[in-house]
Amino acid sequence: MSGPTDPQANNATGAASETGTGVDHAHVRPLLEDDGSRDGPAILTWMVGLLLVPAGVLLALGLRGAADSRDPRIPDLIAEHLPETGVSNPVTGVLLNFRGYDTLLEVAVLVAAMVAVWSLDRGQRVFGLPAGRARDEPVLAAVLRLAVPTAFLTAVYLTWLGSSEPAGAFQAGALLAGAGVLLTVARVMRPPTAAALPVRIIAAGGVAGFVVVGIAVLPFTGAFLAYPEGWAYPLILGLEAALAVAVAVILVELFVDVPSIPAPDSTLDTVDPTGDPLGRALAPDATPPDPGAP
Amino acid sequence: MTEPLTVGFVLDGLVALLLVGLVFRLLRTRHLFEAIMLYVAYGLTLALAWVRLGAPDIALAEAALGAGVTGALFLNAWHRMAVRAGADERLPMESDP
Amino acid sequence: MTGAELWTTAAVFGPLLAALVALGGRPWTLKAGLALGSGTALAGSLGLWVEVTRQGPVRHLLGGWGAPLGIELWADGFSVAMLTVTAVVGAAVSLYSLSYFGDLSELDAGASPAGRAARYFAPLWLLLWAALNGIYLSADLFNLYVSLEILGLAAAALVTLAVTPKATVAGMRYLIVSLVGSMLFLLGVALLYTEFGTLSLEELAAAAPAGPMAAASLALMTVGMAAKTALFPLHAWLPPAHAGAPAPASALLSAVVVKGSFFILVRLWFAVYGGASDGGLLLMGGLGAAAILWGSVLALRQRSLKRVIAYSTVAQLGYLFIMFPLLAPEGLGAGGASGPASPEWSDDAWTGGILLALSHALAKAAMFMAAGNMTYAVARDALRDISGVAHRLPMSFLAFGLGGLSLAGLPPSAGFVGKWLLLREAISAGGWFWVAIITIGGLLTIAYVLMVLRHALDLKASSGDFRPVPKRMEWAALLLALAAATLGVRATETFQILLQGGVTPWS
Amino acid sequence: MTPLDLYAWAGVAVFLLALHAVVTRAHLIWKVLGINLMGTGVFLILLAAPARRDPLVADPLPQGMVLTGIVVAVAATALALGMALRVMSRTGSPFLTVDPESADPDPDAPEPPS
């Protein structure tokens, strides 16, 4: 084992760049810049490019005038059935009624990404001001005082507006997440941690709400997520609210919980690459290597 | 080329060209920070394209999620790399208990 | 509400809800989640098996809309067979994982890699399970895309539960391949929607897609799905990912996850495109043949236990693509002439090919779990290090042997019945090339299985350190291996269900 | 040729440029950028190419698909970035340098002939 895989070398360079006063240019370059020396030979780049040119020409020719030459059957059908969806914005109708199952799975993708990011590394390391500093910075404090309540109100409004106008839960969730990240980085709010049960419950709430509503209507309408007569609007509004909050929490998690380099728990770097994939010791009673040991 | 050349057509042409140009530039550059900034610019241009295509819902979502959140995610990753590389010490990394 | 609605709901949304339960992060929530997910998936697949046997393919109009505005769930024999084998493998691996990840009461800290793996394996796997069942039941192109993304993200994360640098890199590579494959698939979906104005597989099948744009979509989606299925020559990501992952994850990835994209390929090529063209089918078969030879030869050259099994997956997946040209036997004699494939599908090739997919799922899961037991015991992965392990883990040794028996296609295993049916079809169609490939592949399989067994039996170099293996882990592997080895005896029921809907359910 | 065609063609160009970058560039962050951009290329095609009744309003079904696609892309990008950062923390390099094919886990075992 040598080079970049060597745990010792890995730790040593990490320590050097942290304690060093100046910018370690030799180290910055490979991380933040890419001089292209790792890319394949230039001939390969050109050959892949030449392969893709005819594909592009074919696709462009095939797509030429496509929008005008086809029958707009689906837009007509959507316009015809929109009154039955309980909302007047056709996009919201598609997302929460016609194709509500896709939206359910879409939030499940967010949950999957969040759980996957949690599984990558321990705890969280947030970049930001030292705790309590936001109060001493008048400009920042003013921005926070103004921006965060505005974002919150706008998010509520966007969620409600989604049933009739171009807006909805995902836009609102993104806005809320922006406010959350701002508060976290300014250290006004403790970042939500993966270990906190409320975080898990809210993050799961979007999918859970969808599945529970879907199953609850099953005995009445005979199909998953088929809203009973007259219930579509309130159910959609409730689902949108749960979605907005869940999306916001998940996006903040995806922001604060990605790993940092180097990982502080140095035990991870001393894993024997030939042994147990989870880095466990062979003997069941053997103590794991002390993380604080030099 | 049966249609007359209108202002709208020229505007759409410029937006489409700008989109492709930004992508070409950001995928060719060797500097990560520049690429991320170009990505955010691309996202905002894309929001404009969605408006021109008659999809205001998507324009709003693109500005918030595509350019905003995704740009922030890339910047976050860049920052973590920059701290590791010793290039950025303004915002120190803190470990929460 | 009829049985179809109830059982499809259980199969897809049961594991999804269970994933949320498992997210609770306590030992009891993990156990409850795995129990709920296994229970609903088993109940859903068995319920659908009965339903489909009784009344043929069934559907569930989600949201009450139906195609083309809404999304339909659709279950025919092929879906039910895949659902069932996934449920059986999934339940066994879930049981196995409870012991493999060790003492669950210590997972609260989540600070050690082992603690994190114990904590997040169950939610990730249950999300993946829901996505897989969703794929087997989906009759909508865009819905398939969203399910594929859950599948891809969760699968890559399962690989990186292992902390070695190699596993991390392998997981990253897997994620990139998987995401690029999804993007190619999505472009194909966009082209098909533009051209035909529908996302419903059934409506597309009725439209009989043809023409340059339809061909371009099929090509894009095929490349994307072939990359995810690790079809030669897009297989390079698979061995490091499957060999580097923790044992339960390896078992799932090799046994069922690659089958998800394979299922989509079969649906697209036959149910939607009606066989596309003879030339295309021969090309897929040729790639499958190359995969058999290349994967088997490389499996023989590996020096680590899990890499042998991983390369064996590359090879065994090849057999599933040999089914493509054999399904349309008339095309074989034409020597690759293009044109619409024959509407006469071969029942032998269909039941044989899918039976091979099912038996590979059972056998490969058993073999990866048995290998996991051996490496768990000696905490080493090299073939040399498992020397003599057969005497200390006789059950795992037996499980590995029985799994290998099924892979190699020896009677009475399901692998034997499947290969025999494919061989019979190839012989009757005069496709001697395929006969040769199937035979050579079987011999190479026997060779690499014996290579592993020889090391395990080697008494002279028995290693000293040995960690006791929980009995539950040994039983899980052995039961699946027994199922694989004896499924051939009960193959008739499988044939009956596979012929419900058959190769082209919508024609 | 209509304005819609311009956007559809831009989508094709963006998709292929991004695919090219994912295949040929070694730096992980550019690969992730490329995957994300491939998605936006498809979104351009999805909103510009399918049939529409009103030339000024996009078909709502593709709009729903694109909105779903954007959220999925955010999730996939976040995980890919997290995984790329972990690759850097484990190998010290933003490239896929540890070739999983090359190293044999057992240092004493004879190298497999290649």
Coordinates of C-alpha atoms in Angstrom, one line a residue, chain A residues 4-5 10 30-34 38-40 44-45 48-49 52 55-56 59-61 63-68 70-72 74-76 78 90-91 94-95 99 102-103 106 109-110 113 116-117 119-121 170-171 251 254 258-263 268-269 274, chain D residues 1-2 4-5 8-9 12 15-17 19-20 23-27 29-30 45 48-53 59-65 67-69 71-72 74-76 78-79 81-83 85-86 88-95 97-98 103-107:
Chain A
P4 CA -2.9 8.2 -1.7
T5 CA -4.2 5.0 -0.1
N10 CA -3.3 10.7 4.4
P30 CA -5.5 18.5 -7.2
L31 CA -8.5 19.2 -5.0
L32 CA -9.8 22.6 -6.3
E33 CA -8.2 22.6 -9.7
D34 CA -7.9 20.0 -12.4
R38 CA -5.7 12.7 -14.9
D39 CA -8.0 12.7 -17.9
G40 CA -7.6 10.1 -20.5
L44 CA -9.9 9.4 -26.5
T45 CA -11.6 12.7 -25.7
V48 CA -15.8 10.1 -27.8
G49 CA -16.7 13.6 -29.0
L52 CA -21.5 11.9 -30.0
A55 CA -26.0 11.1 -32.3
G56 CA -26.7 14.8 -31.7
L59 CA -31.6 13.6 -32.3
A60 CA -31.8 17.2 -33.5
L61 CA -33.3 16.1 -36.8
L63 CA -36.9 16.5 -32.7
R64 CA -37.3 19.2 -35.4
G65 CA -40.8 20.6 -35.4
A66 CA -42.0 17.9 -33.0
A67 CA -44.2 20.1 -30.9
D68 CA -46.3 21.2 -33.9
R70 CA -48.1 15.8 -33.0
D71 CA -51.6 15.5 -31.6
P72 CA -51.9 17.3 -28.2
I74 CA -52.7 14.6 -23.2
P75 CA -53.0 18.4 -22.7
D76 CA -56.6 18.1 -23.8
I78 CA -55.8 17.1 -18.6
P90 CA -52.9 21.8 -13.9
V91 CA -49.3 21.1 -12.8
V94 CA -50.6 16.3 -12.3
L95 CA -48.3 16.2 -9.3
R99 CA -49.6 11.2 -10.9
D102 CA -44.6 9.6 -8.8
T103 CA -44.6 12.5 -6.3
E106 CA -40.0 11.5 -5.6
V109 CA -35.8 9.6 -3.4
L110 CA -35.1 12.5 -1.1
A113 CA -30.5 10.4 -0.4
A116 CA -27.5 7.5 2.4
V117 CA -25.7 10.7 3.3
S119 CA -24.6 6.5 6.4
L120 CA -21.5 8.0 4.9
D121 CA -19.8 9.4 7.9
F170 CA -41.3 21.9 -3.5
Q171 CA -40.7 25.6 -4.2
L251 CA -32.5 19.7 2.1
L254 CA -28.3 17.1 2.8
V258 CA -22.2 15.5 3.9
P259 CA -18.7 14.3 5.0
S260 CA -15.8 16.6 5.5
I261 CA -12.2 15.9 4.6
P262 CA -10.4 14.6 6.6
A263 CA -12.9 12.8 8.6
L268 CA -11.8 5.0 9.8
D269 CA -8.5 5.6 8.1
T274 CA -8.1 -7.0 3.7
Chain D
M1 CA -37.9 25.9 -37.4
T2 CA -39.6 27.3 -34.3
L4 CA -39.3 25.5 -29.4
D5 CA -36.9 23.7 -31.7
A8 CA -35.0 21.2 -27.9
W9 CA -31.7 21.4 -29.8
V12 CA -29.6 17.8 -27.1
F15 CA -27.0 16.4 -22.8
L16 CA -24.3 15.3 -25.1
L17 CA -21.7 17.9 -23.9
L19 CA -22.2 13.1 -21.2
H20 CA -18.9 13.7 -22.9
V23 CA -16.9 10.1 -19.7
T24 CA -13.7 12.0 -20.3
R25 CA -13.1 14.2 -17.2
A26 CA -11.5 12.5 -14.2
H27 CA -12.3 14.9 -11.5
I29 CA -16.9 17.1 -9.0
W30 CA -17.0 17.6 -12.8
I45 CA -36.3 18.4 -24.5
A48 CA -39.9 22.0 -25.7
A49 CA -40.7 18.9 -27.8
P50 CA -44.0 17.3 -26.8
A51 CA -47.2 18.5 -28.4
R52 CA -49.0 21.5 -26.9
R53 CA -52.4 23.0 -27.5
D59 CA -48.0 20.6 -21.6
P60 CA -48.7 20.1 -17.9
L61 CA -47.8 16.4 -17.8
P62 CA -44.1 17.1 -18.9
Q63 CA -44.1 20.0 -16.5
G64 CA -45.0 17.6 -13.7
M65 CA -42.3 15.2 -14.9
L67 CA -40.6 19.2 -11.5
T68 CA -40.2 15.7 -10.2
G69 CA -37.0 15.3 -12.2
V71 CA -36.2 17.3 -7.1
V72 CA -34.7 13.8 -7.9
V74 CA -31.1 17.6 -6.2
A75 CA -31.2 14.4 -4.2
A76 CA -28.9 12.5 -6.5
A78 CA -26.4 15.7 -2.9
L79 CA -25.6 12.0 -2.4
L81 CA -21.2 15.0 -3.7
G82 CA -21.3 13.4 -0.3
M83 CA -19.8 10.2 -1.7
L85 CA -16.2 13.9 -0.4
R86 CA -15.9 10.6 1.3
M88 CA -11.5 12.3 -1.0
S89 CA -11.4 11.7 2.8
R90 CA -10.5 8.0 2.3
T91 CA -8.0 8.3 -0.6
G92 CA -6.9 11.9 -0.4
S93 CA -7.7 12.4 -4.0
P94 CA -10.6 13.9 -5.9
F95 CA -10.1 11.3 -8.7
T97 CA -7.3 6.8 -8.1
V98 CA -7.5 3.6 -6.1
A103 CA -5.0 -4.4 -5.9
D104 CA -5.3 -7.9 -4.6
P105 CA -6.4 -8.0 -1.0
D106 CA -3.8 -10.6 -0.1
P107 CA -0.3 -9.0 -0.3

